[in-house]
Coordinates of N, CA and C in Angstrom, one line a residue:
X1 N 7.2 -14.0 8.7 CA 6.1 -13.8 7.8 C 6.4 -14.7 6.5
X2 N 5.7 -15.6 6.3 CA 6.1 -16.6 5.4 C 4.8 -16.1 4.0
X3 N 5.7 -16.0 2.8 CA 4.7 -15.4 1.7 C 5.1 -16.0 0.7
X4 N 4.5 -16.5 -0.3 CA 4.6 -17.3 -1.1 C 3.9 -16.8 -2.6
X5 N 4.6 -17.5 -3.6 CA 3.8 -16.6 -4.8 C 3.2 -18.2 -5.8
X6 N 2.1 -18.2 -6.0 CA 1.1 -19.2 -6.7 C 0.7 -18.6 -8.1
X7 N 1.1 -19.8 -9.0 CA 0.1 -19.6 -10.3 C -1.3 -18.9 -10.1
X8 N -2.2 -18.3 -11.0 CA -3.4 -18.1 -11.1 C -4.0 -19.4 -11.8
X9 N -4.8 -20.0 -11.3 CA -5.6 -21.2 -12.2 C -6.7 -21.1 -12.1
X10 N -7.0 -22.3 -13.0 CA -8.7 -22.5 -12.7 C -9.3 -22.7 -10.8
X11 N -8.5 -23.1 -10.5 CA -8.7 -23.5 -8.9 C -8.8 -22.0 -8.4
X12 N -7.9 -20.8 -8.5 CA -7.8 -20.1 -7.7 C -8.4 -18.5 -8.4
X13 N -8.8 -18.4 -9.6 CA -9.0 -17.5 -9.8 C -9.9 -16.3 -9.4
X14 N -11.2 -17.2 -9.0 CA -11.9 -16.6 -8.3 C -11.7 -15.7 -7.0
X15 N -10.8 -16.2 -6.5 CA -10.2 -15.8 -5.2 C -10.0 -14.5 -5.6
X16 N -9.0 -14.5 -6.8 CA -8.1 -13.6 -7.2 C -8.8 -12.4 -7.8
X17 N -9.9 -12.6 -8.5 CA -10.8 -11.6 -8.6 C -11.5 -11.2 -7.8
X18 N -11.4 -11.3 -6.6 CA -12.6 -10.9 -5.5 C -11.4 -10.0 -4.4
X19 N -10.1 -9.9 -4.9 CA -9.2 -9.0 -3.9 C -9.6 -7.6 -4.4
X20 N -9.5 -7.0 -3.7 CA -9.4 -5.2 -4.3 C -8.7 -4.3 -3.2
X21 N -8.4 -3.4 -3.7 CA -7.8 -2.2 -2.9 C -8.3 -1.0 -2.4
X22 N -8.1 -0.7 -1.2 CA -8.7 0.5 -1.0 C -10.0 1.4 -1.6
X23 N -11.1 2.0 -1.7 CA -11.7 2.4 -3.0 C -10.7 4.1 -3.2
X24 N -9.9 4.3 -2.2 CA -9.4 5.6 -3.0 C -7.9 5.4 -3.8
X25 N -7.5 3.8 -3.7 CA -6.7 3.4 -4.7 C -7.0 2.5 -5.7
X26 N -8.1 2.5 -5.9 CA -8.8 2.1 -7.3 C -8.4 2.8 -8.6
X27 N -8.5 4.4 -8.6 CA -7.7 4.7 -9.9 C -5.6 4.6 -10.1
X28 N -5.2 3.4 -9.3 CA -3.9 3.4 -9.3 C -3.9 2.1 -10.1
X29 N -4.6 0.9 -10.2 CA -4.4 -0.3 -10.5 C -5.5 -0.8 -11.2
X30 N -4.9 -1.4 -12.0 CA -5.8 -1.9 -13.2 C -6.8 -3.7 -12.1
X31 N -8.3 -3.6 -12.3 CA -8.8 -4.3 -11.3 C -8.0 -5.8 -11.9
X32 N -7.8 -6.7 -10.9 CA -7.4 -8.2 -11.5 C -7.9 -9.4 -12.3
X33 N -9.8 -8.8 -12.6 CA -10.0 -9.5 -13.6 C -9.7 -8.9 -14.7
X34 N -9.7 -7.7 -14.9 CA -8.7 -7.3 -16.6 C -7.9 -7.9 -16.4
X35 N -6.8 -7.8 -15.2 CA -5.4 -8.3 -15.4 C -5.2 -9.7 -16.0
X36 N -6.1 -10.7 -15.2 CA -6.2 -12.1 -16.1 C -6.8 -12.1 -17.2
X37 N -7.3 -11.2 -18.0 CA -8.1 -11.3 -19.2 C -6.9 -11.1 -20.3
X38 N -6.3 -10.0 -19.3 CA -4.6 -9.1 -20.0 C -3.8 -10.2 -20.5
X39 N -3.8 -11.0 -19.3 CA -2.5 -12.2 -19.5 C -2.7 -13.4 -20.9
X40 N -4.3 -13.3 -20.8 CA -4.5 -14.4 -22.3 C -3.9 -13.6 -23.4
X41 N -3.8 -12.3 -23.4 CA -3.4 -11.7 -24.9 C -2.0 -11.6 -25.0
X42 N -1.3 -11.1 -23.4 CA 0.1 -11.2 -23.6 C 0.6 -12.2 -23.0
X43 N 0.9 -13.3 -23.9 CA 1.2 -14.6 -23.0 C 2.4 -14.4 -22.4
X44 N 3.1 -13.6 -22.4 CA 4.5 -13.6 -22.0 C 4.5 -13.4 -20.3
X45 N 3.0 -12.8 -20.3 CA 2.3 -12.2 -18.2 C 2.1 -13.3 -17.8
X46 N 2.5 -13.4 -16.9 CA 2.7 -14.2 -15.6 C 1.7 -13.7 -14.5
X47 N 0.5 -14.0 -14.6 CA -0.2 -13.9 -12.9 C -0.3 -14.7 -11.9
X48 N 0.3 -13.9 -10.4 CA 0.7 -14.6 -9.5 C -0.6 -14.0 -8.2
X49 N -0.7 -15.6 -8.0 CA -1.0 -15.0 -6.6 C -0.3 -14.9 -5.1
X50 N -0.6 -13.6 -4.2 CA 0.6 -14.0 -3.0 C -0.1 -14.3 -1.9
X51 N 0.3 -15.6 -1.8 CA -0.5 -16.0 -0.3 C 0.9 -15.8 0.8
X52 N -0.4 -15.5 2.1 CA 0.6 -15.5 3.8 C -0.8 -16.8 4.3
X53 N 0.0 -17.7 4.8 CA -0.5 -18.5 5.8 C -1.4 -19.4 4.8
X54 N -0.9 -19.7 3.4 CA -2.2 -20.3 2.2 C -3.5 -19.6 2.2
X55 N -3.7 -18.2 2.2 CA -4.6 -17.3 1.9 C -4.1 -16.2 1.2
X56 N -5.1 -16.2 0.2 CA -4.1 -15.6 -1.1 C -5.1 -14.2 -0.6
X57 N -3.9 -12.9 -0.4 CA -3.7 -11.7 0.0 C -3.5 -10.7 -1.2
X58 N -3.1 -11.0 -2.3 CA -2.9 -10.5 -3.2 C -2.0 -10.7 -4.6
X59 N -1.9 -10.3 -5.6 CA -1.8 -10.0 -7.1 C -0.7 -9.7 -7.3
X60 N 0.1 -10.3 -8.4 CA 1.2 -9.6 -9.2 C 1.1 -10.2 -10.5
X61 N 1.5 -9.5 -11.6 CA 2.0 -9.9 -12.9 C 3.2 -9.5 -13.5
X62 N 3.8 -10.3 -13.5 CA 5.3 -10.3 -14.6 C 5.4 -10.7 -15.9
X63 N 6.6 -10.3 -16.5 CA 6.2 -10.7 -17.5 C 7.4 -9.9 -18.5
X64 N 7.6 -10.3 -19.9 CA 8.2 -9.3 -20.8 C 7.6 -9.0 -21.6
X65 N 7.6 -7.6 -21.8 CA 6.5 -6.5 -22.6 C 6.8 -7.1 -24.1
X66 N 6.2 -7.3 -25.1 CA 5.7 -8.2 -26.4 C 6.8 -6.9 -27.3
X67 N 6.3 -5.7 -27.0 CA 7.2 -4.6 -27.3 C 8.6 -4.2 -27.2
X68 N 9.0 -3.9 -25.9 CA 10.1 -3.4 -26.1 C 11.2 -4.8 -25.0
X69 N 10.4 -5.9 -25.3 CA 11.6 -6.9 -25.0 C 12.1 -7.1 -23.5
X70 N 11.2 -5.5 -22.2 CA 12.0 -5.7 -21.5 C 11.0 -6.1 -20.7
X71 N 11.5 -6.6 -19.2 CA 11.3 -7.4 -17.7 C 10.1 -6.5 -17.4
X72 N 8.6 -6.6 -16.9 CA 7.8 -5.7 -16.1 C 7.9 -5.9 -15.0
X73 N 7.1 -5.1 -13.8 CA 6.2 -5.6 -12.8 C 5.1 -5.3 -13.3
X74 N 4.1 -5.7 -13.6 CA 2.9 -5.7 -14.3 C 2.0 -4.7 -13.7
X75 N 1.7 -5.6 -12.6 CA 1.0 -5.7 -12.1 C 1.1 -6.1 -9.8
X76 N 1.0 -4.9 -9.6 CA 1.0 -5.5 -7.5 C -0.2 -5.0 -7.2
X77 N -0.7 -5.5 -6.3 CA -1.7 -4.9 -5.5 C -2.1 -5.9 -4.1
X78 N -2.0 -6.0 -3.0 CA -2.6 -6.5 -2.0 C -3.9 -6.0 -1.0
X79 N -4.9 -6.9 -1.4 CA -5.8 -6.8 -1.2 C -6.2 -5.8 0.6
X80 N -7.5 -4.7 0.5 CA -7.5 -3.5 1.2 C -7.6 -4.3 2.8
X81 N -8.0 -5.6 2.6 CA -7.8 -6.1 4.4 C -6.5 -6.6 4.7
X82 N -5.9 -6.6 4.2 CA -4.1 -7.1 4.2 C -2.6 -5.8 4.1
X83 N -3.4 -4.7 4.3 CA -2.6 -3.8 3.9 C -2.2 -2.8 5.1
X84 N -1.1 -2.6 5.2 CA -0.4 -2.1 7.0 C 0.1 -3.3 7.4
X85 N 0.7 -4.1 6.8 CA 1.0 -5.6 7.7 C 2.1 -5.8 7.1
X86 N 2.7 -5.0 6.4 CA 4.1 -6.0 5.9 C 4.3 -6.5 4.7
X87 N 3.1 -7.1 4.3 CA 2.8 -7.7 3.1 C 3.4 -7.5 2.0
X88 N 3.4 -6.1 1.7 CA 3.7 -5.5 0.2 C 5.0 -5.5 0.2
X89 N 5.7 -5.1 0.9 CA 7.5 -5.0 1.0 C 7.7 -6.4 0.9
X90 N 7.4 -7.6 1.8 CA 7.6 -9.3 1.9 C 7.5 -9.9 0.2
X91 N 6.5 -9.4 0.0 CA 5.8 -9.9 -1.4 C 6.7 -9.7 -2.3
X92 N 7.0 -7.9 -2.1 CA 8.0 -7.9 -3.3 C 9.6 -8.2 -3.4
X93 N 9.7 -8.4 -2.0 CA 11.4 -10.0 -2.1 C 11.0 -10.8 -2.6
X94 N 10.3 -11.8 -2.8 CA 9.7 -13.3 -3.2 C 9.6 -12.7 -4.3
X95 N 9.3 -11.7 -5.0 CA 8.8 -12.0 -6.6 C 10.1 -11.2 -7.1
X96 N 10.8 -10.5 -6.5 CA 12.2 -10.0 -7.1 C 13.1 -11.5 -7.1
X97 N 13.2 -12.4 -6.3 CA 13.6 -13.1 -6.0 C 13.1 -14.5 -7.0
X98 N 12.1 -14.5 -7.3 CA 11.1 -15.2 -8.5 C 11.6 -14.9 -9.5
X99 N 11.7 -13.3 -9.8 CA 12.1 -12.8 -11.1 C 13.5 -13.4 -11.2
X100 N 14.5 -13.3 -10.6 CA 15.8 -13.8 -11.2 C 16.1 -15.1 -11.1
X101 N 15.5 -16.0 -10.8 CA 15.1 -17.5 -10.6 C 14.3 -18.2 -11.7
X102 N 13.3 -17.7 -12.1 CA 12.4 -18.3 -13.0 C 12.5 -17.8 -14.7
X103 N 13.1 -16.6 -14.9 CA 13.3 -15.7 -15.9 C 14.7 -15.7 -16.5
X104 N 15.3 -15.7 -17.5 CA 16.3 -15.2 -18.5 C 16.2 -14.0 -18.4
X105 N 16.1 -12.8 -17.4 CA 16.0 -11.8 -17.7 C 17.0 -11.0 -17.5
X106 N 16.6 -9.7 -17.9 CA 17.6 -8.9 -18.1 C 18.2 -8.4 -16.9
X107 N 19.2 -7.7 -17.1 CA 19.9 -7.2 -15.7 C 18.6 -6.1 -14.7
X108 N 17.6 -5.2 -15.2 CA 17.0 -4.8 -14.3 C 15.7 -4.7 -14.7
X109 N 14.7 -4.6 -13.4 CA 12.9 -4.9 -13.8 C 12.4 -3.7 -13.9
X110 N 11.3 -2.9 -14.5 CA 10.7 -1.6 -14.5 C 9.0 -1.7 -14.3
X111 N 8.7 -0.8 -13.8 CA 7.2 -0.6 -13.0 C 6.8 0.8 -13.7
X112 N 5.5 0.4 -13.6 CA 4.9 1.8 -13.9 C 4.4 2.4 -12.6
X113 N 4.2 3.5 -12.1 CA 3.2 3.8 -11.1 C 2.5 5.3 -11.4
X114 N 1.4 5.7 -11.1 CA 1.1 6.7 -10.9 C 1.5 7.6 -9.8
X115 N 2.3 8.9 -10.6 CA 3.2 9.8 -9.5 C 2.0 10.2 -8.2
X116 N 0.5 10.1 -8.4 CA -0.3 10.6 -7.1 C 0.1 9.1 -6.1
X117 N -0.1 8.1 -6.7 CA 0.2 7.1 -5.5 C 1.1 6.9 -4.7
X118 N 1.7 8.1 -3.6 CA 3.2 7.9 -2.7 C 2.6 7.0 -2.1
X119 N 1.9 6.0 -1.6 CA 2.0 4.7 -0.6 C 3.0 3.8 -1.3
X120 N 2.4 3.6 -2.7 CA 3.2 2.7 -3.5 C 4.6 3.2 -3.7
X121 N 4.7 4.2 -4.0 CA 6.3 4.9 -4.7 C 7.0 4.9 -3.6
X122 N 6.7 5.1 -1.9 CA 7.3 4.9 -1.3 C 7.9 3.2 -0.6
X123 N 6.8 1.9 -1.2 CA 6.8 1.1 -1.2 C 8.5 0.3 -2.1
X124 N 7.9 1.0 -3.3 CA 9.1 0.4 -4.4 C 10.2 1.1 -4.1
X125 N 10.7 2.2 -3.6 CA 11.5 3.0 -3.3 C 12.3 2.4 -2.2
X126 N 11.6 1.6 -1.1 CA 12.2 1.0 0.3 C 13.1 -0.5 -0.3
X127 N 12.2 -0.7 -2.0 CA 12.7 -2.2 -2.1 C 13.9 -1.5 -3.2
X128 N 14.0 -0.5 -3.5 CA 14.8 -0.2 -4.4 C 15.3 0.2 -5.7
X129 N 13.4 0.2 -5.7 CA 13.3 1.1 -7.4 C 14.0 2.5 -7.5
X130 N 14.6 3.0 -8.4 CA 14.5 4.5 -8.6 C 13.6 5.2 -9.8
X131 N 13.2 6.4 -9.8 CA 12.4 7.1 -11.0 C 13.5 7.2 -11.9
X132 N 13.3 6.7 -12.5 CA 13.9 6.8 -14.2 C 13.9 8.3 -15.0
X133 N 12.9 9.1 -14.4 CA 12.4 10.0 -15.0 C 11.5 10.4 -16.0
X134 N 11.0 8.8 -16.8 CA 10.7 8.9 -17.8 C 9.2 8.4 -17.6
X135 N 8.2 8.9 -18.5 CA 6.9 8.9 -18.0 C 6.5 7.9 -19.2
X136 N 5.1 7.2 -18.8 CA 4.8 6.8 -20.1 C 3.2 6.2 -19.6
X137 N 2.5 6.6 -20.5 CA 1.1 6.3 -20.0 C 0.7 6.9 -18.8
X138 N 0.9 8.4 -18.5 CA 1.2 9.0 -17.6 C 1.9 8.4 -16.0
X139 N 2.4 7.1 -16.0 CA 2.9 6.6 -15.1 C 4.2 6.7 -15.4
X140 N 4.9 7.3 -14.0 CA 6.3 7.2 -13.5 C 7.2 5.7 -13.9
X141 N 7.8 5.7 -14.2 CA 8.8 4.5 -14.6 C 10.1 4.4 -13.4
X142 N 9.8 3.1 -12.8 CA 10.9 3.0 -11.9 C 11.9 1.5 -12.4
X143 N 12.9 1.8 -12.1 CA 13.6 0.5 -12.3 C 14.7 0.2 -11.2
X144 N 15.2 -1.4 -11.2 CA 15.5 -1.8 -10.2 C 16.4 -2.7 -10.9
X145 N 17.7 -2.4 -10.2 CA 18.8 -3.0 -10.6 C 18.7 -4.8 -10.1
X146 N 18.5 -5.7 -11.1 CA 18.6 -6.8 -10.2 C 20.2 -7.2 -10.2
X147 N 21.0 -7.3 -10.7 CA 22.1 -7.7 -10.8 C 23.6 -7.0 -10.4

């Protein structure tokens, strides 16, 4: 399974706004045209697109919070016809792998998630997040040792 992670551009955005998730995981993820609206204010966000076979499948944003200085995951989501395939676990090698490649960053990356979404929590958990414990914007805080 070959997955690949692509700038958001003028060329591709469109694409990128027409992915969506599930409709009963819609209240887990912020939709991806906020997310590129997001990225003009915090320029520090990085939106990626992740294509399998040069068909972009889905969304990520990275980035360092303007705030507290540290590494995010912004932003995941792969689109509701791409999902049961591998994708999401693949995706998130390449962009862990992205992150300590392209970034000065810190020794470990943090996610927000909503404690109802176990698909995802069990997602980040297989790649090696732990709960932190610590809540914030009612979402679970997970972090992942990169180093």
């Amino acid at each position: 399974m070959q997955i690949q992670l692509h700038p958001i551009t003028k060329h591709n955005w469109e694409t990128c706004i027409s992915l969506k998730v599930q409709k009963e995981q819609e209240r887990f993820v912020a939709g991806n045209l906020y997310s590129l609206a997001e990225s003009k204010f915090e320029t520090s966000f990085l939106p990626l697109g992740i294509y399998a076979e040069n068909k972009m499948i889905g969304f990520a944003m990275v980035g360092k919070d303007s705030e507290d200085g540290v590494y995010w995951l912004v932003r995941f989501m792969i689109d509701k016809d791409h999902q049961g395939k591998g994708y999401g676990f693949a995706a998130l090698q390449i962009i862990l792998s992205f992150m300590k490649s392209r970034f000065d960053v810190s020794p470990f990356l943090l996610l927000g998630v909503t404690p109802e979404n176990t698909q995802a929590i069990r997602l980040y958990q297989k790649a090696g997040f732990i709960d932190t414990g610590k809540k914030e914007n009612g979402e679970a805080i997970y972090r992942l040792e990169l180093y």
